[in-house]
Amino acid sequence: MKFRNRSFWLWTLVAIVIYAIGEILIDSGVIDNYSQSTLMLICINIILATSLNLINGFTGQFSIGHAGFMSIGAYLSTIATLKLNLPFGVGLLIGAIVAAIAGLLVGVPSLRLKGDYLAIATLGFGEIIRIIFLNTPYVGGASGMSGIPQDTTWAWAFFSSLITVIFINNFVNSRHGRACISVRENEIAAEAMGINTTKYKVMAFVIGSFFAGLAGGLSAHYFYIIQPTNFNFMKSFEILVIVVLGGLGSTSGSILGAILLTLLFTYLADYPEIRMIVYSLILILTMIFRPQGLMGTKEFSFRSLKLTKRGKSHGTAA
């Protein structure tokens, strides 16, 4: 863990200031319900994007079944709070843990697959989970579950996303994270160096599934209702687009991509006839002129800001 890192504490301070500003604006009514929903979606999408980026971007696996793990978190946390009357925090934890266990059960056999085969396996898993919920009367079948208490507040959403980013960023910069990156760069060379590649691929899969389940629980307890159609292939595709747009292998990129695409999709909702056209055109242009994503594999840091500022001052002096 990089808790002694000065940059870590500076970013944590910035995050707390952002939270405080958001809390004041919400309490004073400056941010209305519509804008508040957008803020919640941004936080949930940050959790989904950073957790999928750990699997796809840092470990080099091609998973497109993230919506399946999200649905497990959403349904299990709802059962815990709505049917078993457990506290919201306990419900979130149960949903995330069960999603992580599902990630382990799916990951151990399927992560020996590579590339397209792994993508098809994870896609199949996501669809199996959706069909199971669709045909289970206990969770409402096709109608889903409604009347879910709105327990997800700005504080829950913000600090859940902050904890997710801090955890994954520290994991990536740890010994285990570097092993994951070595798997991405060259799996054969990593194995030759004695790295247990299957272990690290499964580890990334389980951590990513845990946080996807957490995002599912937060989403269910903010939007009152969940249905199997909320977690279909298009949802997995949406999360994948955020990760690719931000940059595979960049936590900063995932955050940036989640913010930009959520804002874009939300504000284009007023123009349904051209929304998907504009959305698709922006993505196509980005991929043409910035195929590595907005951040590539780089991370946003205070040090890079200082270097940029110093470079500009030298340029002015010259």
PDB file of C-alpha atoms in Angstrom:
ATOM      1  CA  MET A   1       0.000   0.000   0.000  1.00  0.00           C
ATOM      2  CA  LYS A   2       1.221   3.511  -0.857  1.00  0.00           C
ATOM      3  CA  PHE A   3      -0.162   5.353   2.167  1.00  0.00           C
ATOM      4  CA  ARG A   4       3.215   7.068   2.710  1.00  0.00           C
ATOM      5  CA  ASN A   5       3.035   8.524  -0.759  1.00  0.00           C
ATOM      6  CA  ARG A   6       2.496  12.314  -0.616  1.00  0.00           C
ATOM      7  CA  SER A   7       0.491  12.238  -3.833  1.00  0.00           C
ATOM      8  CA  PHE A   8      -1.929   9.727  -2.273  1.00  0.00           C
ATOM      9  CA  TRP A   9      -2.811  12.089   0.571  1.00  0.00           C
ATOM     10  CA  LEU A  10      -3.112  15.076  -1.799  1.00  0.00           C
ATOM     11  CA  TRP A  11      -5.604  13.195  -4.000  1.00  0.00           C
ATOM     12  CA  THR A  12      -7.494  12.024  -0.903  1.00  0.00           C
ATOM     13  CA  LEU A  13      -7.737  15.646   0.244  1.00  0.00           C
ATOM     14  CA  VAL A  14      -9.003  16.718  -3.192  1.00  0.00           C
ATOM     15  CA  ALA A  15     -11.606  13.921  -3.071  1.00  0.00           C
ATOM     16  CA  ILE A  16     -12.837  15.006   0.370  1.00  0.00           C
ATOM     17  CA  VAL A  17     -13.149  18.616  -0.844  1.00  0.00           C
ATOM     18  CA  ILE A  18     -15.171  17.424  -3.873  1.00  0.00           C
ATOM     19  CA  TYR A  19     -17.416  15.387  -1.556  1.00  0.00           C
ATOM     20  CA  ALA A  20     -17.952  18.359   0.775  1.00  0.00           C
ATOM     21  CA  ILE A  21     -18.837  20.674  -2.136  1.00  0.00           C
ATOM     22  CA  GLY A  22     -21.280  18.078  -3.494  1.00  0.00           C
ATOM     23  CA  GLU A  23     -22.880  17.594  -0.075  1.00  0.00           C
ATOM     24  CA  ILE A  24     -23.351  21.361   0.401  1.00  0.00           C
ATOM     25  CA  LEU A  25     -24.848  21.814  -3.084  1.00  0.00           C
ATOM     26  CA  ILE A  26     -27.255  18.884  -2.588  1.00  0.00           C
ATOM     27  CA  ASP A  27     -28.358  20.028   0.881  1.00  0.00           C
ATOM     28  CA  SER A  28     -28.910  23.602  -0.315  1.00  0.00           C
ATOM     29  CA  GLY A  29     -30.991  22.438  -3.294  1.00  0.00           C
ATOM     30  CA  VAL A  30     -28.616  23.847  -5.930  1.00  0.00           C
ATOM     31  CA  ILE A  31     -28.268  20.314  -7.339  1.00  0.00           C
ATOM     32  CA  ASP A  32     -31.750  19.034  -8.230  1.00  0.00           C
ATOM     33  CA  ASN A  33     -32.875  15.408  -8.272  1.00  0.00           C
ATOM     34  CA  TYR A  34     -32.003  14.956 -11.953  1.00  0.00           C
ATOM     35  CA  SER A  35     -28.426  16.215 -11.492  1.00  0.00           C
ATOM     36  CA  GLN A  36     -28.135  14.161  -8.313  1.00  0.00           C
ATOM     37  CA  SER A  37     -29.058  11.023 -10.292  1.00  0.00           C
ATOM     38  CA  THR A  38     -26.290  11.895 -12.741  1.00  0.00           C
ATOM     39  CA  LEU A  39     -23.779  12.211  -9.899  1.00  0.00           C
ATOM     40  CA  MET A  40     -24.839   8.815  -8.551  1.00  0.00           C
ATOM     41  CA  LEU A  41     -24.487   7.258 -12.000  1.00  0.00           C
ATOM     42  CA  ILE A  42     -20.997   8.736 -12.349  1.00  0.00           C
ATOM     43  CA  CYS A  43     -19.925   7.194  -9.020  1.00  0.00           C
ATOM     44  CA  ILE A  44     -21.423   3.797  -9.936  1.00  0.00           C
ATOM     45  CA  ASN A  45     -19.827   3.863 -13.398  1.00  0.00           C
ATOM     46  CA  ILE A  46     -16.436   4.762 -11.874  1.00  0.00           C
ATOM     47  CA  ILE A  47     -16.660   1.632  -9.689  1.00  0.00           C
ATOM     48  CA  LEU A  48     -17.662  -0.523 -12.678  1.00  0.00           C
ATOM     49  CA  ALA A  49     -15.016   0.929 -15.019  1.00  0.00           C
ATOM     50  CA  THR A  50     -12.070   0.763 -12.597  1.00  0.00           C
ATOM     51  CA  SER A  51     -12.952  -2.801 -11.567  1.00  0.00           C
ATOM     52  CA  LEU A  52     -13.270  -3.967 -15.192  1.00  0.00           C
ATOM     53  CA  ASN A  53     -10.052  -2.133 -16.070  1.00  0.00           C
ATOM     54  CA  LEU A  54      -8.214  -4.258 -13.496  1.00  0.00           C
ATOM     55  CA  ILE A  55      -9.262  -7.369 -15.465  1.00  0.00           C
ATOM     56  CA  ASN A  56      -9.117  -6.082 -19.045  1.00  0.00           C
ATOM     57  CA  GLY A  57      -6.577  -3.267 -18.854  1.00  0.00           C
ATOM     58  CA  PHE A  58      -4.015  -4.289 -16.243  1.00  0.00           C
ATOM     59  CA  THR A  59      -4.193  -8.086 -16.473  1.00  0.00           C
ATOM     60  CA  GLY A  60      -4.878  -8.263 -20.202  1.00  0.00           C
ATOM     61  CA  GLN A  61      -7.944 -10.548 -20.021  1.00  0.00           C
ATOM     62  CA  PHE A  62     -10.929  -9.883 -22.275  1.00  0.00           C
ATOM     63  CA  SER A  63     -14.002 -10.105 -20.073  1.00  0.00           C
ATOM     64  CA  ILE A  64     -17.402  -8.842 -21.243  1.00  0.00           C
ATOM     65  CA  GLY A  65     -19.568 -10.357 -18.512  1.00  0.00           C
ATOM     66  CA  HIS A  66     -19.282  -7.576 -15.938  1.00  0.00           C
ATOM     67  CA  ALA A  67     -23.043  -6.932 -15.923  1.00  0.00           C
ATOM     68  CA  GLY A  68     -23.534 -10.489 -14.642  1.00  0.00           C
ATOM     69  CA  PHE A  69     -21.516  -9.776 -11.486  1.00  0.00           C
ATOM     70  CA  MET A  70     -23.282  -6.438 -11.124  1.00  0.00           C
ATOM     71  CA  SER A  71     -26.658  -8.211 -11.239  1.00  0.00           C
ATOM     72  CA  ILE A  72     -25.593 -10.649  -8.492  1.00  0.00           C
ATOM     73  CA  GLY A  73     -24.692  -7.714  -6.241  1.00  0.00           C
ATOM     74  CA  ALA A  74     -27.940  -5.928  -7.067  1.00  0.00           C
ATOM     75  CA  TYR A  75     -30.223  -8.905  -6.410  1.00  0.00           C
ATOM     76  CA  LEU A  76     -28.421 -10.318  -3.351  1.00  0.00           C
ATOM     77  CA  SER A  77     -28.179  -6.933  -1.614  1.00  0.00           C
ATOM     78  CA  THR A  78     -31.873  -6.314  -2.351  1.00  0.00           C
ATOM     79  CA  ILE A  79     -32.859  -9.703  -0.924  1.00  0.00           C
ATOM     80  CA  ALA A  80     -30.801  -8.903   2.181  1.00  0.00           C
ATOM     81  CA  THR A  81     -32.410  -5.496   2.789  1.00  0.00           C
ATOM     82  CA  LEU A  82     -35.928  -5.965   1.376  1.00  0.00           C
ATOM     83  CA  LYS A  83     -36.741  -9.548   2.356  1.00  0.00           C
ATOM     84  CA  LEU A  84     -34.405 -10.211   5.299  1.00  0.00           C
ATOM     85  CA  ASN A  85     -34.474  -6.638   6.722  1.00  0.00           C
ATOM     86  CA  LEU A  86     -30.705  -6.523   7.161  1.00  0.00           C
ATOM     87  CA  PRO A  87     -28.893  -3.144   7.359  1.00  0.00           C
ATOM     88  CA  PHE A  88     -27.958  -1.526   4.037  1.00  0.00           C
ATOM     89  CA  GLY A  89     -24.202  -1.809   4.620  1.00  0.00           C
ATOM     90  CA  VAL A  90     -24.515  -5.531   5.397  1.00  0.00           C
ATOM     91  CA  GLY A  91     -26.639  -6.013   2.265  1.00  0.00           C
ATOM     92  CA  LEU A  92     -24.012  -4.299   0.099  1.00  0.00           C
ATOM     93  CA  LEU A  93     -21.281  -6.472   1.594  1.00  0.00           C
ATOM     94  CA  ILE A  94     -23.284  -9.678   1.038  1.00  0.00           C
ATOM     95  CA  GLY A  95     -23.935  -8.762  -2.604  1.00  0.00           C
ATOM     96  CA  ALA A  96     -20.265  -7.927  -3.225  1.00  0.00           C
ATOM     97  CA  ILE A  97     -18.981 -11.094  -1.516  1.00  0.00           C
ATOM     98  CA  VAL A  98     -21.378 -13.385  -3.403  1.00  0.00           C
ATOM     99  CA  ALA A  99     -20.348 -11.661  -6.670  1.00  0.00           C
ATOM    100  CA  ALA A 100     -16.680 -12.274  -5.763  1.00  0.00           C
ATOM    101  CA  ILE A 101     -17.422 -15.962  -5.055  1.00  0.00           C
ATOM    102  CA  ALA A 102     -19.172 -16.189  -8.433  1.00  0.00           C
ATOM    103  CA  GLY A 103     -16.095 -14.577  -9.980  1.00  0.00           C
ATOM    104  CA  LEU A 104     -13.921 -17.242  -8.374  1.00  0.00           C
ATOM    105  CA  LEU A 105     -16.164 -20.122  -9.506  1.00  0.00           C
ATOM    106  CA  VAL A 106     -16.273 -18.800 -13.050  1.00  0.00           C
ATOM    107  CA  GLY A 107     -12.695 -17.591 -13.130  1.00  0.00           C
ATOM    108  CA  VAL A 108     -10.876 -20.795 -12.142  1.00  0.00           C
ATOM    109  CA  PRO A 109     -12.069 -22.899 -15.098  1.00  0.00           C
ATOM    110  CA  SER A 110     -12.538 -20.157 -17.694  1.00  0.00           C
ATOM    111  CA  LEU A 111      -9.369 -18.108 -17.173  1.00  0.00           C
ATOM    112  CA  ARG A 112      -7.335 -20.868 -18.737  1.00  0.00           C
ATOM    113  CA  LEU A 113      -8.984 -19.630 -21.919  1.00  0.00           C
ATOM    114  CA  LYS A 114      -7.539 -16.671 -23.810  1.00  0.00           C
ATOM    115  CA  GLY A 115      -8.685 -13.832 -26.061  1.00  0.00           C
ATOM    116  CA  ASP A 116     -11.959 -14.369 -27.902  1.00  0.00           C
ATOM    117  CA  TYR A 117     -12.668 -17.679 -26.147  1.00  0.00           C
ATOM    118  CA  LEU A 118     -12.533 -16.000 -22.724  1.00  0.00           C
ATOM    119  CA  ALA A 119     -14.757 -13.175 -23.976  1.00  0.00           C
ATOM    120  CA  ILE A 120     -17.375 -15.700 -25.177  1.00  0.00           C
ATOM    121  CA  ALA A 121     -17.196 -17.611 -21.865  1.00  0.00           C
ATOM    122  CA  THR A 122     -17.703 -14.479 -19.744  1.00  0.00           C
ATOM    123  CA  LEU A 123     -20.473 -13.279 -22.050  1.00  0.00           C
ATOM    124  CA  GLY A 124     -22.167 -16.669 -21.655  1.00  0.00           C
ATOM    125  CA  PHE A 125     -21.827 -16.433 -17.878  1.00  0.00           C
ATOM    126  CA  GLY A 126     -23.492 -13.015 -17.822  1.00  0.00           C
ATOM    127  CA  GLU A 127     -26.400 -14.304 -19.884  1.00  0.00           C
ATOM    128  CA  ILE A 128     -26.789 -17.437 -17.703  1.00  0.00           C
ATOM    129  CA  ILE A 129     -27.051 -15.279 -14.572  1.00  0.00           C
ATOM    130  CA  ARG A 130     -29.624 -13.040 -16.261  1.00  0.00           C
ATOM    131  CA  ILE A 131     -31.723 -16.043 -17.381  1.00  0.00           C
ATOM    132  CA  ILE A 132     -31.586 -17.514 -13.852  1.00  0.00           C
ATOM    133  CA  PHE A 133     -32.973 -14.284 -12.351  1.00  0.00           C
ATOM    134  CA  LEU A 134     -35.504 -14.059 -15.203  1.00  0.00           C
ATOM    135  CA  ASN A 135     -36.925 -17.492 -14.314  1.00  0.00           C
ATOM    136  CA  THR A 136     -36.836 -17.203 -10.517  1.00  0.00           C
ATOM    137  CA  PRO A 137     -40.238 -16.209  -9.055  1.00  0.00           C
ATOM    138  CA  TYR A 138     -38.645 -15.418  -5.662  1.00  0.00           C
ATOM    139  CA  VAL A 139     -36.916 -12.352  -7.200  1.00  0.00           C
ATOM    140  CA  GLY A 140     -39.883 -11.333  -9.358  1.00  0.00           C
ATOM    141  CA  GLY A 141     -38.954 -13.054 -12.619  1.00  0.00           C
ATOM    142  CA  ALA A 142     -39.222 -10.742 -15.640  1.00  0.00           C
ATOM    143  CA  SER A 143     -40.891  -8.019 -13.529  1.00  0.00           C
ATOM    144  CA  GLY A 144     -37.882  -7.828 -11.248  1.00  0.00           C
ATOM    145  CA  MET A 145     -37.942  -6.445  -7.719  1.00  0.00           C
ATOM    146  CA  SER A 146     -39.516  -3.100  -6.854  1.00  0.00           C
ATOM    147  CA  GLY A 147     -40.068  -1.046  -3.720  1.00  0.00           C
ATOM    148  CA  ILE A 148     -36.368  -1.197  -2.874  1.00  0.00           C
ATOM    149  CA  PRO A 149     -35.515   1.327  -0.122  1.00  0.00           C
ATOM    150  CA  GLN A 150     -33.499   4.284  -1.434  1.00  0.00           C
ATOM    151  CA  ASP A 151     -30.576   3.847   0.937  1.00  0.00           C
ATOM    152  CA  THR A 152     -27.851   4.907  -1.512  1.00  0.00           C
ATOM    153  CA  THR A 153     -26.952   8.462  -0.588  1.00  0.00           C
ATOM    154  CA  TRP A 154     -24.297  10.800  -2.014  1.00  0.00           C
ATOM    155  CA  ALA A 155     -21.984   9.783   0.849  1.00  0.00           C
ATOM    156  CA  TRP A 156     -22.427   6.049   0.188  1.00  0.00           C
ATOM    157  CA  ALA A 157     -21.902   6.423  -3.575  1.00  0.00           C
ATOM    158  CA  PHE A 158     -18.944   8.808  -3.333  1.00  0.00           C
ATOM    159  CA  PHE A 159     -16.974   6.979  -0.645  1.00  0.00           C
ATOM    160  CA  SER A 160     -17.670   3.579  -2.242  1.00  0.00           C
ATOM    161  CA  SER A 161     -16.161   4.832  -5.501  1.00  0.00           C
ATOM    162  CA  LEU A 162     -13.272   6.460  -3.605  1.00  0.00           C
ATOM    163  CA  ILE A 163     -12.486   3.223  -1.730  1.00  0.00           C
ATOM    164  CA  THR A 164     -12.666   1.278  -5.014  1.00  0.00           C
ATOM    165  CA  VAL A 165     -10.213   3.620  -6.751  1.00  0.00           C
ATOM    166  CA  ILE A 166      -7.805   3.665  -3.784  1.00  0.00           C
ATOM    167  CA  PHE A 167      -7.889  -0.118  -3.415  1.00  0.00           C
ATOM    168  CA  ILE A 168      -7.386  -0.889  -7.099  1.00  0.00           C
ATOM    169  CA  ASN A 169      -4.734   1.807  -7.554  1.00  0.00           C
ATOM    170  CA  ASN A 170      -2.756   0.477  -4.597  1.00  0.00           C
ATOM    171  CA  PHE A 171      -3.200  -3.097  -5.789  1.00  0.00           C
ATOM    172  CA  VAL A 172      -1.907  -2.200  -9.253  1.00  0.00           C
ATOM    173  CA  ASN A 173       1.170  -0.528  -7.734  1.00  0.00           C
ATOM    174  CA  SER A 174       1.880  -3.455  -5.408  1.00  0.00           C
ATOM    175  CA  ARG A 175       3.955  -6.587  -6.088  1.00  0.00           C
ATOM    176  CA  HIS A 176       0.771  -8.445  -7.040  1.00  0.00           C
ATOM    177  CA  GLY A 177      -0.278  -5.670  -9.407  1.00  0.00           C
ATOM    178  CA  ARG A 178       3.072  -5.738 -11.178  1.00  0.00           C
ATOM    179  CA  ALA A 179       2.647  -9.502 -11.577  1.00  0.00           C
ATOM    180  CA  CYS A 180      -0.744  -8.858 -13.203  1.00  0.00           C
ATOM    181  CA  ILE A 181       0.846  -6.325 -15.578  1.00  0.00           C
ATOM    182  CA  SER A 182       3.575  -8.834 -16.479  1.00  0.00           C
ATOM    183  CA  VAL A 183       0.819 -11.302 -17.424  1.00  0.00           C
ATOM    184  CA  ARG A 184      -0.646  -8.654 -19.712  1.00  0.00           C
ATOM    185  CA  GLU A 185       2.682  -7.825 -21.343  1.00  0.00           C
ATOM    186  CA  ASN A 186       3.848 -11.387 -21.994  1.00  0.00           C
ATOM    187  CA  GLU A 187       2.227 -14.350 -20.306  1.00  0.00           C
ATOM    188  CA  ILE A 188       4.843 -16.863 -21.461  1.00  0.00           C
ATOM    189  CA  ALA A 189       7.719 -14.708 -20.192  1.00  0.00           C
ATOM    190  CA  ALA A 190       5.880 -14.161 -16.895  1.00  0.00           C
ATOM    191  CA  GLU A 191       5.490 -17.925 -16.449  1.00  0.00           C
ATOM    192  CA  ALA A 192       9.169 -18.401 -17.269  1.00  0.00           C
ATOM    193  CA  MET A 193      10.004 -15.937 -14.462  1.00  0.00           C
ATOM    194  CA  GLY A 194       8.089 -18.098 -11.991  1.00  0.00           C
ATOM    195  CA  ILE A 195       4.879 -16.049 -11.814  1.00  0.00           C
ATOM    196  CA  ASN A 196       1.737 -18.117 -11.289  1.00  0.00           C
ATOM    197  CA  THR A 197      -0.237 -16.513 -14.103  1.00  0.00           C
ATOM    198  CA  THR A 198      -3.497 -18.370 -13.398  1.00  0.00           C
ATOM    199  CA  LYS A 199      -3.399 -17.267  -9.757  1.00  0.00           C
ATOM    200  CA  TYR A 200      -3.026 -13.593 -10.673  1.00  0.00           C
ATOM    201  CA  LYS A 201      -5.662 -13.741 -13.406  1.00  0.00           C
ATOM    202  CA  VAL A 202      -8.144 -15.294 -10.960  1.00  0.00           C
ATOM    203  CA  MET A 203      -7.157 -12.740  -8.276  1.00  0.00           C
ATOM    204  CA  ALA A 204      -7.892  -9.840 -10.653  1.00  0.00           C
ATOM    205  CA  PHE A 205     -11.154 -11.500 -11.680  1.00  0.00           C
ATOM    206  CA  VAL A 206     -12.321 -11.943  -8.070  1.00  0.00           C
ATOM    207  CA  ILE A 207     -11.451  -8.358  -7.072  1.00  0.00           C
ATOM    208  CA  GLY A 208     -13.150  -6.982 -10.191  1.00  0.00           C
ATOM    209  CA  SER A 209     -16.268  -9.083  -9.485  1.00  0.00           C
ATOM    210  CA  PHE A 210     -16.403  -7.911  -5.862  1.00  0.00           C
ATOM    211  CA  PHE A 211     -16.531  -4.248  -6.844  1.00  0.00           C
ATOM    212  CA  ALA A 212     -18.988  -4.928  -9.699  1.00  0.00           C
ATOM    213  CA  GLY A 213     -21.289  -6.496  -7.074  1.00  0.00           C
ATOM    214  CA  LEU A 214     -20.840  -3.415  -4.888  1.00  0.00           C
ATOM    215  CA  ALA A 215     -21.850  -1.165  -7.797  1.00  0.00           C
ATOM    216  CA  GLY A 216     -24.900  -3.351  -8.416  1.00  0.00           C
ATOM    217  CA  GLY A 217     -26.038  -2.997  -4.794  1.00  0.00           C
ATOM    218  CA  LEU A 218     -25.617   0.787  -4.873  1.00  0.00           C
ATOM    219  CA  SER A 219     -27.531   1.030  -8.151  1.00  0.00           C
ATOM    220  CA  ALA A 220     -30.427  -1.135  -6.901  1.00  0.00           C
ATOM    221  CA  HIS A 221     -30.818   0.954  -3.743  1.00  0.00           C
ATOM    222  CA  TYR A 222     -30.904   4.242  -5.609  1.00  0.00           C
ATOM    223  CA  PHE A 223     -33.210   3.476  -8.553  1.00  0.00           C
ATOM    224  CA  TYR A 224     -35.890   1.567  -6.529  1.00  0.00           C
ATOM    225  CA  ILE A 225     -36.306  -1.231  -9.091  1.00  0.00           C
ATOM    226  CA  ILE A 226     -34.180  -3.891 -10.738  1.00  0.00           C
ATOM    227  CA  GLN A 227     -35.059  -6.107 -13.687  1.00  0.00           C
ATOM    228  CA  PRO A 228     -33.052  -8.773 -15.558  1.00  0.00           C
ATOM    229  CA  THR A 229     -33.045  -6.540 -18.654  1.00  0.00           C
ATOM    230  CA  ASN A 230     -30.987  -3.956 -16.721  1.00  0.00           C
ATOM    231  CA  PHE A 231     -28.040  -6.369 -16.793  1.00  0.00           C
ATOM    232  CA  ASN A 232     -27.970  -7.647 -20.365  1.00  0.00           C
ATOM    233  CA  PHE A 233     -25.127  -7.654 -22.878  1.00  0.00           C
ATOM    234  CA  MET A 234     -25.574  -3.953 -23.642  1.00  0.00           C
ATOM    235  CA  LYS A 235     -24.771  -3.070 -20.036  1.00  0.00           C
ATOM    236  CA  SER A 236     -21.514  -5.047 -20.205  1.00  0.00           C
ATOM    237  CA  PHE A 237     -20.753  -3.363 -23.529  1.00  0.00           C
ATOM    238  CA  GLU A 238     -21.416   0.076 -22.018  1.00  0.00           C
ATOM    239  CA  ILE A 239     -18.899  -0.567 -19.216  1.00  0.00           C
ATOM    240  CA  LEU A 240     -16.349  -1.886 -21.712  1.00  0.00           C
ATOM    241  CA  VAL A 241     -16.731   1.256 -23.849  1.00  0.00           C
ATOM    242  CA  ILE A 242     -15.988   3.448 -20.811  1.00  0.00           C
ATOM    243  CA  VAL A 243     -12.812   1.475 -20.091  1.00  0.00           C
ATOM    244  CA  VAL A 244     -11.588   1.526 -23.700  1.00  0.00           C
ATOM    245  CA  LEU A 245     -12.368   5.227 -24.129  1.00  0.00           C
ATOM    246  CA  GLY A 246     -10.524   6.149 -20.925  1.00  0.00           C
ATOM    247  CA  GLY A 247      -7.541   3.942 -21.712  1.00  0.00           C
ATOM    248  CA  LEU A 248      -6.865   0.267 -21.009  1.00  0.00           C
ATOM    249  CA  GLY A 249      -4.407   0.171 -18.116  1.00  0.00           C
ATOM    250  CA  SER A 250      -5.146   3.596 -16.635  1.00  0.00           C
ATOM    251  CA  THR A 251      -7.237   4.101 -13.499  1.00  0.00           C
ATOM    252  CA  SER A 252      -7.345   7.852 -14.203  1.00  0.00           C
ATOM    253  CA  GLY A 253      -8.609   7.069 -17.684  1.00  0.00           C
ATOM    254  CA  SER A 254     -11.437   4.916 -16.303  1.00  0.00           C
ATOM    255  CA  ILE A 255     -12.526   7.763 -14.016  1.00  0.00           C
ATOM    256  CA  LEU A 256     -12.328  10.283 -16.862  1.00  0.00           C
ATOM    257  CA  GLY A 257     -14.190   7.977 -19.251  1.00  0.00           C
ATOM    258  CA  ALA A 258     -16.926   7.289 -16.689  1.00  0.00           C
ATOM    259  CA  ILE A 259     -17.477  11.003 -16.072  1.00  0.00           C
ATOM    260  CA  LEU A 260     -17.485  12.016 -19.750  1.00  0.00           C
ATOM    261  CA  LEU A 261     -19.679   9.203 -21.070  1.00  0.00           C
ATOM    262  CA  THR A 262     -22.177   9.429 -18.204  1.00  0.00           C
ATOM    263  CA  LEU A 263     -22.557  13.184 -18.753  1.00  0.00           C
ATOM    264  CA  LEU A 264     -22.789  12.705 -22.516  1.00  0.00           C
ATOM    265  CA  PHE A 265     -25.402   9.954 -22.286  1.00  0.00           C
ATOM    266  CA  THR A 266     -27.431  11.834 -19.666  1.00  0.00           C
ATOM    267  CA  TYR A 267     -27.596  15.169 -21.457  1.00  0.00           C
ATOM    268  CA  LEU A 268     -28.286  13.553 -24.825  1.00  0.00           C
ATOM    269  CA  ALA A 269     -31.359  11.960 -23.230  1.00  0.00           C
ATOM    270  CA  ASP A 270     -33.286  15.114 -24.214  1.00  0.00           C
ATOM    271  CA  TYR A 271     -32.607  14.302 -27.878  1.00  0.00           C
ATOM    272  CA  PRO A 272     -33.628  10.635 -28.220  1.00  0.00           C
ATOM    273  CA  GLU A 273     -33.847  10.789 -32.018  1.00  0.00           C
ATOM    274  CA  ILE A 274     -30.148  11.640 -32.449  1.00  0.00           C
ATOM    275  CA  ARG A 275     -28.718  10.449 -29.116  1.00  0.00           C
ATOM    276  CA  MET A 276     -27.226   7.155 -30.304  1.00  0.00           C
ATOM    277  CA  ILE A 277     -25.948   8.747 -33.534  1.00  0.00           C
ATOM    278  CA  VAL A 278     -24.043  11.491 -31.676  1.00  0.00           C
ATOM    279  CA  TYR A 279     -22.837   9.010 -29.062  1.00  0.00           C
ATOM    280  CA  SER A 280     -21.535   6.598 -31.729  1.00  0.00           C
ATOM    281  CA  LEU A 281     -19.894   9.373 -33.783  1.00  0.00           C
ATOM    282  CA  ILE A 282     -17.978  10.679 -30.755  1.00  0.00           C
ATOM    283  CA  LEU A 283     -16.757   7.187 -29.952  1.00  0.00           C
ATOM    284  CA  ILE A 284     -15.710   6.532 -33.571  1.00  0.00           C
ATOM    285  CA  LEU A 285     -13.821   9.839 -33.811  1.00  0.00           C
ATOM    286  CA  THR A 286     -12.100   9.188 -30.495  1.00  0.00           C
ATOM    287  CA  MET A 287     -10.978   5.739 -31.614  1.00  0.00           C
ATOM    288  CA  ILE A 288      -9.692   7.132 -34.936  1.00  0.00           C
ATOM    289  CA  PHE A 289      -7.679  10.019 -33.474  1.00  0.00           C
ATOM    290  CA  ARG A 290      -6.904   8.519 -30.041  1.00  0.00           C
ATOM    291  CA  PRO A 291      -6.992   4.699 -30.446  1.00  0.00           C
ATOM    292  CA  GLN A 292      -5.160   4.102 -27.163  1.00  0.00           C
ATOM    293  CA  GLY A 293      -7.907   5.932 -25.261  1.00  0.00           C
ATOM    294  CA  LEU A 294      -7.885   9.370 -23.658  1.00  0.00           C
ATOM    295  CA  MET A 295      -5.180   8.539 -21.105  1.00  0.00           C
ATOM    296  CA  GLY A 296      -3.513   5.512 -22.742  1.00  0.00           C
ATOM    297  CA  THR A 297      -1.661   3.739 -19.930  1.00  0.00           C
ATOM    298  CA  LYS A 298      -0.704   6.991 -18.180  1.00  0.00           C
ATOM    299  CA  GLU A 299      -2.005   8.206 -14.835  1.00  0.00           C
ATOM    300  CA  PHE A 300      -2.940  11.746 -13.908  1.00  0.00           C
ATOM    301  CA  SER A 301      -0.651  13.046 -11.127  1.00  0.00           C
ATOM    302  CA  PHE A 302       0.407  16.256  -9.401  1.00  0.00           C
ATOM    303  CA  ARG A 303       3.984  15.566 -10.516  1.00  0.00           C
ATOM    304  CA  SER A 304       2.984  15.592 -14.198  1.00  0.00           C
ATOM    305  CA  LEU A 305       1.198  18.917 -13.616  1.00  0.00           C
ATOM    306  CA  LYS A 306       4.384  20.382 -12.119  1.00  0.00           C
ATOM    307  CA  LEU A 307       6.493  19.125 -15.023  1.00  0.00           C
ATOM    308  CA  THR A 308       4.023  20.555 -17.547  1.00  0.00           C
ATOM    309  CA  LYS A 309       4.018  23.902 -15.780  1.00  0.00           C
ATOM    310  CA  ARG A 310       7.819  23.919 -15.573  1.00  0.00           C
ATOM    311  CA  GLY A 311       8.089  23.036 -19.264  1.00  0.00           C
ATOM    312  CA  LYS A 312       5.796  25.917 -20.209  1.00  0.00           C
ATOM    313  CA  SER A 313       7.754  28.396 -18.082  1.00  0.00           C
ATOM    314  CA  HIS A 314      11.023  27.299 -19.725  1.00  0.00           C
ATOM    315  CA  GLY A 315       9.401  27.662 -23.132  1.00  0.00           C
ATOM    316  CA  THR A 316       8.288  31.212 -22.299  1.00  0.00           C
ATOM    317  CA  ALA A 317      11.747  32.144 -21.075  1.00  0.00           C
ATOM    318  CA  ALA A 318      13.335  30.828 -24.244  1.00  0.00           C
TER     319      ALA A 318
END
